Short mmCIF file of C-alpha atoms and ligand atoms in Angstrom, two decimals:
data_model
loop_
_atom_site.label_atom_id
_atom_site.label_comp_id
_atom_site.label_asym_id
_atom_site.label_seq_id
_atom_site.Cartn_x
_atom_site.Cartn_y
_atom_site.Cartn_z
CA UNK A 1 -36.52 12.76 -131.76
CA UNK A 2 -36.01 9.00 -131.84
CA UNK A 3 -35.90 6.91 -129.16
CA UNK A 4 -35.21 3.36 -128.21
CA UNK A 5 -36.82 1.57 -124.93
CA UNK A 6 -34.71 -1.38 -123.64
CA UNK A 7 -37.27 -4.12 -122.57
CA UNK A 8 -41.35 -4.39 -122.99
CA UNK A 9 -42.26 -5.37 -119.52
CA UNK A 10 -44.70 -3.36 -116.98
CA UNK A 11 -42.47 -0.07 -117.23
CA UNK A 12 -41.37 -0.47 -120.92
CA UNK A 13 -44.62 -1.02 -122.33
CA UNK A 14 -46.37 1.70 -120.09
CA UNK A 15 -43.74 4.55 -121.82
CA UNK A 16 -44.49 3.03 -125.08
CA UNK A 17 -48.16 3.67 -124.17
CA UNK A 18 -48.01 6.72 -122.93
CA UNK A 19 -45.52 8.06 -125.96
CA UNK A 20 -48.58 6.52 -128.12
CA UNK A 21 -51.30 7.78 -126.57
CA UNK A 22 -49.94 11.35 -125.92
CA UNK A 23 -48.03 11.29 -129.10
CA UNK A 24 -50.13 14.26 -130.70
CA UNK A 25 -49.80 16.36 -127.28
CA UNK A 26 -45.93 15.45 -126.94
CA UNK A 27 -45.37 16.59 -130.45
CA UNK A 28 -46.81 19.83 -129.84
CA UNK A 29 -45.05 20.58 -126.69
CA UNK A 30 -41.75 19.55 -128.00
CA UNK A 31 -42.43 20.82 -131.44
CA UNK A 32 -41.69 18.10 -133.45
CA UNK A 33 -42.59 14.04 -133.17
CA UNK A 34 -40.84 11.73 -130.15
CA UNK A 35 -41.06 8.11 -132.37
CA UNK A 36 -40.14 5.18 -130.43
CA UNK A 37 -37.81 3.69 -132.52
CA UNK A 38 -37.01 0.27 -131.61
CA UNK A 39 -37.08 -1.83 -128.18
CA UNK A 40 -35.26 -4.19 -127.45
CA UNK A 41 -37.02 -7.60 -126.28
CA UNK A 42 -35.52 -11.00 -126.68
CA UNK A 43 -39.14 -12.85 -125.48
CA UNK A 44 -42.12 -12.96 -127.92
CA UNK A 45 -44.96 -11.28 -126.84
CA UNK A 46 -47.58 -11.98 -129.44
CA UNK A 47 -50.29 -10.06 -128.04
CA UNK A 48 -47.82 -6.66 -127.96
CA UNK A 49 -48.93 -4.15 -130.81
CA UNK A 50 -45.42 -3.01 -130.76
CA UNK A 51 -43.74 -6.04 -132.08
CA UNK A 52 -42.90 -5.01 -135.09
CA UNK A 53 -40.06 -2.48 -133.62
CA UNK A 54 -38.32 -5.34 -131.34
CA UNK A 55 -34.97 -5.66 -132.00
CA UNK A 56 -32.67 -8.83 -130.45
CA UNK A 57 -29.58 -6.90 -130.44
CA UNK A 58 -28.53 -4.13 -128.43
CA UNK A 59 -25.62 -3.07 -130.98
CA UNK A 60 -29.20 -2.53 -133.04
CA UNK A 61 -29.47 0.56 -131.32
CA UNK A 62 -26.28 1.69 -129.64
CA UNK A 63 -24.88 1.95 -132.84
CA UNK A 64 -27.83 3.73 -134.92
CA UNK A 65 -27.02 7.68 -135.11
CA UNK A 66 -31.01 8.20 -134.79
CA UNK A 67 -31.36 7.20 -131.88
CA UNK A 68 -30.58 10.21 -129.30
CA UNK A 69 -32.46 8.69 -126.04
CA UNK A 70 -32.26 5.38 -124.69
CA UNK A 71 -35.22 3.95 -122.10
CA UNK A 72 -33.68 1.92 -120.01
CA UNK A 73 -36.61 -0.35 -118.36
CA UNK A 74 -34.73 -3.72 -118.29
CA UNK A 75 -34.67 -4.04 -114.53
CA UNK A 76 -31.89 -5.82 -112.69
CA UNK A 77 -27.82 -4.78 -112.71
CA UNK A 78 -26.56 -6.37 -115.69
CA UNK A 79 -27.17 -6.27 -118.61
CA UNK A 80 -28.91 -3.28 -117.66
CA UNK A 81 -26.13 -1.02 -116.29
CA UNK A 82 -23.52 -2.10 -119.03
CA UNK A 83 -26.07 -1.18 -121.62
CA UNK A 84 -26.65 2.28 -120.02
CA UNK A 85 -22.54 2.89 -119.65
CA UNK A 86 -22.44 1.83 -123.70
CA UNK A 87 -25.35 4.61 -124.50
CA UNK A 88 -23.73 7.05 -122.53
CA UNK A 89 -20.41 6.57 -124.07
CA UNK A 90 -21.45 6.68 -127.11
CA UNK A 91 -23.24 10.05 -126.80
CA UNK A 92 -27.11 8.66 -125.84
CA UNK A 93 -29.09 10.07 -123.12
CA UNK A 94 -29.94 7.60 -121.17
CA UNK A 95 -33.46 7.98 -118.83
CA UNK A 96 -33.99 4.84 -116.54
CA UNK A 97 -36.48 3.90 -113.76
CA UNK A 98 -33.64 1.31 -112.19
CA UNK A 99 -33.08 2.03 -108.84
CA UNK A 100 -31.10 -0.61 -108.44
CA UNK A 101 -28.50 0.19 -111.76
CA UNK A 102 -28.84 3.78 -109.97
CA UNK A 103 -28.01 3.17 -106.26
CA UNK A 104 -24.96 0.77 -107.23
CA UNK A 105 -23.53 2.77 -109.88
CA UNK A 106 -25.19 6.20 -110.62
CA UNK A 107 -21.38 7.75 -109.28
CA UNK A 108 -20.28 6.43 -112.76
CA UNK A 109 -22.75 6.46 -115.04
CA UNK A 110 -23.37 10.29 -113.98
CA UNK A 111 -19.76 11.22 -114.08
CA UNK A 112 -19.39 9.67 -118.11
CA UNK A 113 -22.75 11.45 -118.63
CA UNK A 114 -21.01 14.92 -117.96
CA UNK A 115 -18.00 14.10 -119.51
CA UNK A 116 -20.01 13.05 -122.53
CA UNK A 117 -21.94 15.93 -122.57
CA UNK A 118 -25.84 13.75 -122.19
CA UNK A 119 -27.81 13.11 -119.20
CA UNK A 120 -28.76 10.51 -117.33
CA UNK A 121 -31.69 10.97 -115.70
CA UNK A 122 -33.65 8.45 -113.64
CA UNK A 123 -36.71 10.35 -112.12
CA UNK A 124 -38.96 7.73 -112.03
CA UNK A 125 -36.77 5.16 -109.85
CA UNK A 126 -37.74 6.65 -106.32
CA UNK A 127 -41.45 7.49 -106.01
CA UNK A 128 -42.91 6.05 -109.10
CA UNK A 129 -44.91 8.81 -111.06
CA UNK A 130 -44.20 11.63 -107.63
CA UNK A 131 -41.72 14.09 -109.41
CA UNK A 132 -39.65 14.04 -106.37
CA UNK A 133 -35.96 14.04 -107.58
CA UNK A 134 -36.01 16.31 -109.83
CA UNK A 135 -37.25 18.98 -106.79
CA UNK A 136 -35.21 17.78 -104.63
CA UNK A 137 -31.66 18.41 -106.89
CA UNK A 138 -33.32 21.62 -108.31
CA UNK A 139 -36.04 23.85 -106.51
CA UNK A 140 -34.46 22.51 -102.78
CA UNK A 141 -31.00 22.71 -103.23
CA UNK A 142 -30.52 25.90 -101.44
CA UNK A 143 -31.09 24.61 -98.67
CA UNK A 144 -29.44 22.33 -96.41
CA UNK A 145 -31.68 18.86 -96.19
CA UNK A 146 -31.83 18.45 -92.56
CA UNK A 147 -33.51 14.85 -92.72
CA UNK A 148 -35.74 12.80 -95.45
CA UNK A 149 -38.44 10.30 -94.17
CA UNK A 150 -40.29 8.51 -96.91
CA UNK A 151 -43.18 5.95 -97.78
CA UNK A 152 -40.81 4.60 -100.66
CA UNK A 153 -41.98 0.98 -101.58
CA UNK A 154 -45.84 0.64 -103.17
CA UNK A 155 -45.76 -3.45 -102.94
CA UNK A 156 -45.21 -2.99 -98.66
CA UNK A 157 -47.69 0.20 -98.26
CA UNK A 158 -50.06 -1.79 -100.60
CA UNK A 159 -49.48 -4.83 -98.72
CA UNK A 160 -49.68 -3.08 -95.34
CA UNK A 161 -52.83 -1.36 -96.30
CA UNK A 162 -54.66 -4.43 -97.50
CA UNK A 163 -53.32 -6.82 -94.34
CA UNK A 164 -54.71 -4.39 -91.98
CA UNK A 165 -58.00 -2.57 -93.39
CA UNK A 166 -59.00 -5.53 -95.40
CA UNK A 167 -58.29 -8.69 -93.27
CA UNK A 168 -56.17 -9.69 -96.52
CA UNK A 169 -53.13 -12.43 -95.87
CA UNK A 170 -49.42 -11.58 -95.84
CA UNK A 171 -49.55 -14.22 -99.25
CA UNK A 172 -52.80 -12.51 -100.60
CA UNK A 173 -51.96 -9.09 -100.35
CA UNK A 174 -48.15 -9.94 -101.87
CA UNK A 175 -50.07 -11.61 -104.70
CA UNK A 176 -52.57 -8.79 -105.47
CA UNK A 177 -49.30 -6.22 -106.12
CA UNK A 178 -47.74 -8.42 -107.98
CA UNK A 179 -50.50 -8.97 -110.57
CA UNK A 180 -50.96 -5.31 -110.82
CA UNK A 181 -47.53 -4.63 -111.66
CA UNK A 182 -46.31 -3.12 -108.47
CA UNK A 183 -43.83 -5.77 -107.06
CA UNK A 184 -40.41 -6.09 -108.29
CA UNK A 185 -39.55 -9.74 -109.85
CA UNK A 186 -38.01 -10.67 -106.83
CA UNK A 187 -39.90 -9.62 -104.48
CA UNK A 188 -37.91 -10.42 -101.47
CA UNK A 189 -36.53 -7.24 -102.56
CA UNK A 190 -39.88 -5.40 -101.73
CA UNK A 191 -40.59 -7.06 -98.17
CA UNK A 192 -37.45 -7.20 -97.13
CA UNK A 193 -36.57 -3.91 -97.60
CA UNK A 194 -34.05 -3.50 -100.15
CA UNK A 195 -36.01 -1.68 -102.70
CA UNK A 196 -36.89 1.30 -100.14
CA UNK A 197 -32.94 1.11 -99.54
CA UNK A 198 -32.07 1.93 -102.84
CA UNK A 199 -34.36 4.49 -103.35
CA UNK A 200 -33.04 6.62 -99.78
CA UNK A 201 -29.62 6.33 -101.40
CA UNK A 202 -30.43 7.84 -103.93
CA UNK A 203 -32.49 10.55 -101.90
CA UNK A 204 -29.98 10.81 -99.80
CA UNK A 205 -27.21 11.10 -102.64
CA UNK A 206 -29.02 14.24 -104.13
CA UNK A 207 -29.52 15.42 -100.78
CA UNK A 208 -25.93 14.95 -99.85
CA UNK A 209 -23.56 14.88 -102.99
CA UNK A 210 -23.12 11.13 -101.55
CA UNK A 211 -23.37 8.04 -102.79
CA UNK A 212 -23.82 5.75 -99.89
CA UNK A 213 -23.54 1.52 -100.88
CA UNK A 214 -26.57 -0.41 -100.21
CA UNK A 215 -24.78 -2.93 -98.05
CA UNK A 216 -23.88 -0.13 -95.77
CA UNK A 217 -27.65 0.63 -94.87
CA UNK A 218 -29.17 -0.34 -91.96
CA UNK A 219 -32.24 -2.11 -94.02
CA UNK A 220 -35.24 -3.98 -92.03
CA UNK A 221 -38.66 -4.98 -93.95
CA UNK A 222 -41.99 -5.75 -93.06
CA UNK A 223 -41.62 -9.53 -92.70
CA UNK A 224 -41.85 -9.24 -89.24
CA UNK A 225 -44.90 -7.45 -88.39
CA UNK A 226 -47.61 -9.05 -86.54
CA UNK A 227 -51.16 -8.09 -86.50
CA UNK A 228 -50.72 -7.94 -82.96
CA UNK A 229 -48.72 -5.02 -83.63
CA UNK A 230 -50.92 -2.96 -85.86
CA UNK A 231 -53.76 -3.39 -83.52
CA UNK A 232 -51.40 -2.28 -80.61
CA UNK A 233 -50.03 0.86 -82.81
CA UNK A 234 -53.67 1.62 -84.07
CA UNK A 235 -55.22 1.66 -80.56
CA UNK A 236 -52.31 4.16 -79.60
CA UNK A 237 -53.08 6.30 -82.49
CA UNK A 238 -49.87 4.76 -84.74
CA UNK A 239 -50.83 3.47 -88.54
CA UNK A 240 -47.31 1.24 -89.25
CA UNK A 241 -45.19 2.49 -92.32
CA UNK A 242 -41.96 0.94 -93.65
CA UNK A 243 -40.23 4.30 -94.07
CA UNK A 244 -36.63 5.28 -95.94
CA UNK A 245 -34.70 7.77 -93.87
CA UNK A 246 -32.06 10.40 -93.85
CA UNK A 247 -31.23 12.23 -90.49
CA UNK A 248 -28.29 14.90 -90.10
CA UNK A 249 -26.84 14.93 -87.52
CA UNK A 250 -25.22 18.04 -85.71
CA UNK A 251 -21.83 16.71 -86.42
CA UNK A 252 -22.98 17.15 -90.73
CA UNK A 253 -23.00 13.20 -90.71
CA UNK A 254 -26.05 11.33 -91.31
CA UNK A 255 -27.73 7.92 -90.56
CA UNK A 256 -29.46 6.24 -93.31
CA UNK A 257 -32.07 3.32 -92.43
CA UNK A 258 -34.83 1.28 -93.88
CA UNK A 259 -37.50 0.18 -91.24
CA UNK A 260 -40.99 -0.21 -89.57
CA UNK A 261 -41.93 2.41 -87.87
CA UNK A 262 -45.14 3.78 -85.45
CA UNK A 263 -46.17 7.16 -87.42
CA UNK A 264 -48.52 9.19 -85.53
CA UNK A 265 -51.75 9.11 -86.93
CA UNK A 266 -51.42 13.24 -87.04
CA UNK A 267 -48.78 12.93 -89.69
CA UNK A 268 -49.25 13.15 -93.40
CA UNK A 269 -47.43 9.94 -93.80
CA UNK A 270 -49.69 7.92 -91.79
CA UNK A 271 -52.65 8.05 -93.98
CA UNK A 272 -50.98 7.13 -97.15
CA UNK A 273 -52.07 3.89 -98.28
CA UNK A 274 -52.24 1.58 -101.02
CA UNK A 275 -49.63 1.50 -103.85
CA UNK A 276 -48.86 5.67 -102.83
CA UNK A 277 -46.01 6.79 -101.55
CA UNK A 278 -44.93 9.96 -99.86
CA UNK A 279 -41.97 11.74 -99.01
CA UNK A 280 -41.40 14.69 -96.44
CA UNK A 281 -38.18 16.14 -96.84
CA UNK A 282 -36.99 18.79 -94.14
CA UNK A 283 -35.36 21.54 -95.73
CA UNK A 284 -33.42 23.83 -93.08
CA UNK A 285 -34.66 26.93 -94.80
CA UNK A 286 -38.06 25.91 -95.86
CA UNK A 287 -39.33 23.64 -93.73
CA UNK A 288 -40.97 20.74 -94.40
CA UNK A 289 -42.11 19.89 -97.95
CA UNK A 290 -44.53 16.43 -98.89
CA UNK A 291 -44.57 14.58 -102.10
CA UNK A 292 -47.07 12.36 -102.85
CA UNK A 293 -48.67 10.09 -105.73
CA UNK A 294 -48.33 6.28 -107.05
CA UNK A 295 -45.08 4.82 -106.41
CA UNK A 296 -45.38 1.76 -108.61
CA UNK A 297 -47.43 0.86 -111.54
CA UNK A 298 -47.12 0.99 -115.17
CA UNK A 299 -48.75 4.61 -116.32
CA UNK A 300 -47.38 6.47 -112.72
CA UNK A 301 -43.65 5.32 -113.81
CA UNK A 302 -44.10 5.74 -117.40
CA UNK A 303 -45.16 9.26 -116.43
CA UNK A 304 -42.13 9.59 -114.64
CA UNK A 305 -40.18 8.21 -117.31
CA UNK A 306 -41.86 10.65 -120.14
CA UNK A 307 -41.23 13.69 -117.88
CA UNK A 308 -37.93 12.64 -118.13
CA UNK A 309 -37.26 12.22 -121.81
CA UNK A 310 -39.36 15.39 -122.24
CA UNK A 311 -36.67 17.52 -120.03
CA UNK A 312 -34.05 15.71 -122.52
CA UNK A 313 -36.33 17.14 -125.27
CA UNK A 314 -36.64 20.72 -124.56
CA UNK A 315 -32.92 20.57 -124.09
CA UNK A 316 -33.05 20.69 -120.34
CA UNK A 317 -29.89 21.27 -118.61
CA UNK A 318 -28.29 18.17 -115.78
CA UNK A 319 -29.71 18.59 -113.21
CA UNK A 320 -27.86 16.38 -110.82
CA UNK A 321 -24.72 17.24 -109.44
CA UNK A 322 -21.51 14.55 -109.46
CA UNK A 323 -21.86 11.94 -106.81
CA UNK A 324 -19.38 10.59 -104.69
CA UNK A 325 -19.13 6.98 -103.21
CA UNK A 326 -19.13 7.57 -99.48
CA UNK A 327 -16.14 7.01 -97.57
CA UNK A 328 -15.95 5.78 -93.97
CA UNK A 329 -16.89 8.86 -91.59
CA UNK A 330 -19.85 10.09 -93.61
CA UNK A 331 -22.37 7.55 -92.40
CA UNK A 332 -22.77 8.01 -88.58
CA UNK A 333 -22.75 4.64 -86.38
CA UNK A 334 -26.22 3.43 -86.27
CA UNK A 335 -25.45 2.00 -82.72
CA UNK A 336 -26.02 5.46 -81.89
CA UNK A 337 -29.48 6.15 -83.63
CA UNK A 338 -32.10 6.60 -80.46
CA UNK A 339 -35.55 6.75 -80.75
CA UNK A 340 -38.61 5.83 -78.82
CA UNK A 341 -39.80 1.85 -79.29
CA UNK A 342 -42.82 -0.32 -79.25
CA UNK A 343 -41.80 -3.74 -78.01
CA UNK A 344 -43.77 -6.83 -77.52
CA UNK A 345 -41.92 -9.40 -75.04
CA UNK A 346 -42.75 -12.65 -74.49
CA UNK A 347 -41.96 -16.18 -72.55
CA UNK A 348 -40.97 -13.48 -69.54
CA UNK A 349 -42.56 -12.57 -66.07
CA UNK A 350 -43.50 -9.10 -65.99
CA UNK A 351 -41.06 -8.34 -63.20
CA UNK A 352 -37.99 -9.20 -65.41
CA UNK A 353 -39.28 -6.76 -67.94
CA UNK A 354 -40.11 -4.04 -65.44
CA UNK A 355 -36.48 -4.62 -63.90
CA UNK A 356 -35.19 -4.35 -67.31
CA UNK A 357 -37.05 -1.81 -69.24
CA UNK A 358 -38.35 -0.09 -65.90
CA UNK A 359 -38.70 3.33 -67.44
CA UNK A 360 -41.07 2.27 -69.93
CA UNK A 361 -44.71 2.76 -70.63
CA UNK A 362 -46.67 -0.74 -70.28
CA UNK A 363 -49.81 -1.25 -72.07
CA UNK A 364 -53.09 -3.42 -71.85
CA UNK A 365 -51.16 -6.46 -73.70
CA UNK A 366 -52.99 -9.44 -75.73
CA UNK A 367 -52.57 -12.94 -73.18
CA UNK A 368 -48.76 -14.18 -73.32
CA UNK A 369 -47.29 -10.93 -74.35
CA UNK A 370 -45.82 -7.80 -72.65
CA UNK A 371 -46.30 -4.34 -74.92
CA UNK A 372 -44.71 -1.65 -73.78
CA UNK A 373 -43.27 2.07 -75.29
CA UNK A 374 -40.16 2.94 -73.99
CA UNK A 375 -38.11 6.58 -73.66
CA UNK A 376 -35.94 7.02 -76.20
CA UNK A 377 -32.46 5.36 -76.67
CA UNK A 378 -29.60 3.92 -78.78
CA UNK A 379 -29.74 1.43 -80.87
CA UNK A 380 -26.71 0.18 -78.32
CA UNK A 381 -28.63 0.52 -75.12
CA UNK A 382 -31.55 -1.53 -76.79
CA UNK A 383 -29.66 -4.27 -77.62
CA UNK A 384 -28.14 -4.19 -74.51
CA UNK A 385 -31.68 -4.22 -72.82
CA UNK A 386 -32.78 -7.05 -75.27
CA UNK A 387 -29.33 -9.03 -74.32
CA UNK A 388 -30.62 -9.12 -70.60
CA UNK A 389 -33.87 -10.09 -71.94
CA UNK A 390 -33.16 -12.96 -73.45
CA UNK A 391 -30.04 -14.45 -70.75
CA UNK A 392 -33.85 -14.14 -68.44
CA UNK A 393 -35.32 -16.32 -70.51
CA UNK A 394 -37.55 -13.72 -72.43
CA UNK A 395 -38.48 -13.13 -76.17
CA UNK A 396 -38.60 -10.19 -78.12
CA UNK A 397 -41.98 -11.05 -80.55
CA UNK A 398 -41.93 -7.78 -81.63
CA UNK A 399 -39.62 -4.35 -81.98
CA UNK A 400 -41.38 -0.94 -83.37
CA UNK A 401 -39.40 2.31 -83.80
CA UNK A 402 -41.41 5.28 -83.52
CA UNK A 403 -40.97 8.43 -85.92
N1 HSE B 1 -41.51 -2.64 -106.53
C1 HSE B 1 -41.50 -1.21 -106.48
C2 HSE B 1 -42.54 -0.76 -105.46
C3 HSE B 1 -41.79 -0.65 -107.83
O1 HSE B 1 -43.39 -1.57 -105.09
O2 HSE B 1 -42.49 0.39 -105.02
C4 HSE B 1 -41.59 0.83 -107.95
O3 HSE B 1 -40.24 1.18 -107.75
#
């Protein structure tokens, strides 16, 4: 089998490595060699032992019969998902570990996939090297998913770990990730959020059959959260996670959201730190089920990607189902998601918070700050709440769901 990786960066590089180093092992299990072929890289990278098979040109590959798999570890929409739609077309499998090529256009590029007769498989774009999708679409999907909650960004748990067990700065921490290859090149799109919203869409997609746009996501990041906060949460028995969720409702609709959130220290999720991730999916028949491992890095996605081209390989059959783009009705309201909240209020006598948020639990709160955990409620009645807050004068510092 001959393969072709688009681009030689952190991802890219790692398959190439892996396909290298495991070449011997691969070739046994597949019975016959997996050669990478070419890879297409427009920079010059003169320390890169595999120079000699970069190619400029995409047509290079796209239109060379050998090549039956294309890599797709580019990064970013374009060119990345119009080189993805050409492989497909033109009878390629294409394995990727672009969440964001998935999430905005994995309804397409699985549907010309089918009709073509390839796969497109993208494993290693939600959970790094945690086989997670592949379970999910397969070994799960008897049952209904009654709600996903995941750990689904390394750079932020990373981040988060080292801010708050180390003493590390915001700026520090952020800088750390990025030199080991965790952080995307952006990485607004880590700390603010939108990579963890990509990846639940496309949890919730296999979960669901549904496609659900980015844009429609209620999507918070971690640019908020004060130490203040974490030493509130921890003294309560909380560790902070940015999580991804999916929640059915009764009605068979479901919110979606990417935010903070107080885990009780008694859940798995709470004590996974560093670059891991985790996801607990709640499966109406069998319960709840954890996955867990790196969720960023070179060799933990180029293991995902491998395990991928592998499946392709051993002539593995799709295994996800068409998508559909959602369609107003299938995303409940978010006005209406209630939970219980930690909220830090300040530049407010005590008495205007008590009058306002009178049913809540107030804690032992740092000088010029209010902390309190209120009952549950709406995202509406909150807001409300916060409204009357601020016409007294007062200042929400801080707002906390808790799982
Ligand atoms: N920037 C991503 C993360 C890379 O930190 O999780 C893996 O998708």
């Amino acid at each position: 089998m001959q393969v072709a990786i688009l681009g030689c960066g952190v991802v890219g590089r790692g398959t190439a490595d892996l396909l290298t180093a495991n070449a011997e092992a691969i070739a046994a299990r597949v019975g016959g060699p997996v050669t990478v072929k070419y890879i297409l890289e427009r920079r010059e990278i003169p320390d890169c032992p595999y120079q000699a098979l970069f190619v400029k040109d995409f047509e290079t590959i796209v239109s060379d019969p050998e090549v039956s798999v294309v890599i797709e570890a580019m990064g970013g929409s374009h060119p990345a998902y119009d080189f993805s739609l050409r492989a497909l077309e033109a009878g390629k499998h294409v394995i990727t570990s672009n969440k964001e090529v998935v999430a905005n256009f994995g309804v397409d590029l699985l549907r010309v996939a089918r009709e073509k007769g390839v796969l497109y498989l993208f494993e290693a774009s939600v959970g790094g090297g945690i086989p997670v999708l592949h379970p999910l679409a397969s070994d799960l999907s008897g049952n209904l998913i009654d709600s996903i909650s995941g750990i689904l960004n390394g750079t932020t748990n990373y981040i988060l770990t080292r801010m708050y067990e180390a003493g590390a700065s915001f700026a520090d921490a952020l800088a750390e990730a990025q030199e080991k290859g965790y952080a995307e090149a952006n990485p607004a799109a880590d700390v603010e959020g939108l990579d963890a919203c990509r990846k639940i869409a496309i949890l919730a997609a296999i979960a669901t059959g549904t496609l659900v746009r980015t844009g429609d996501i209620h999507t918070e990041g971690i640019t908020a959260i004060r130490s203040a906060d974490v030493s509130a949460a921890s003294s309560l028995g909380y560790a902070v996670k940015l999580l991804g969720r999916m929640v059915r409702t009764a009605a068979g609709e479901f919110f979606l959201m990417v935010a903070p959130f107080l885990v009780d220290k008694a859940n798995p999720l709470a004590g996974i730190s560093d670059v891991f991730n985790g996801v607990m999916i709640h499966g109406n028949f069998v319960d709840n089920v954890l996955f867990y491992g790196r969720g960023a890095g070179a060799c933990p996605t180029a293991s995902a990607m491998v395990g991928d081209l592998l499946h392709v390989a051993l002539g593995g059959a799709p295994y996800h189902s068409a998508w559909r783009a959602a369609e107003e009705g299938d995303l409940t309201d978010f006005s209406y998601f209630a939970a219980r909240r930690y909220l830090a209020v300040g530049d407010c006598e005590r008495n205007s918070v008590e009058v306002i948020f009178g049913d809540a639990e107030f804690l032992a709160s740092p000088a010029g700050e209010i902390q309190l955990l209120t009952p549950p409620m709406s995202e509406r009645e909150y807001e409300d709440k916060a409204t009357r807050l601020s016409s007294c004068g007062g200042k929400i510092l801080s707002h906390i769901r808790i799982l």
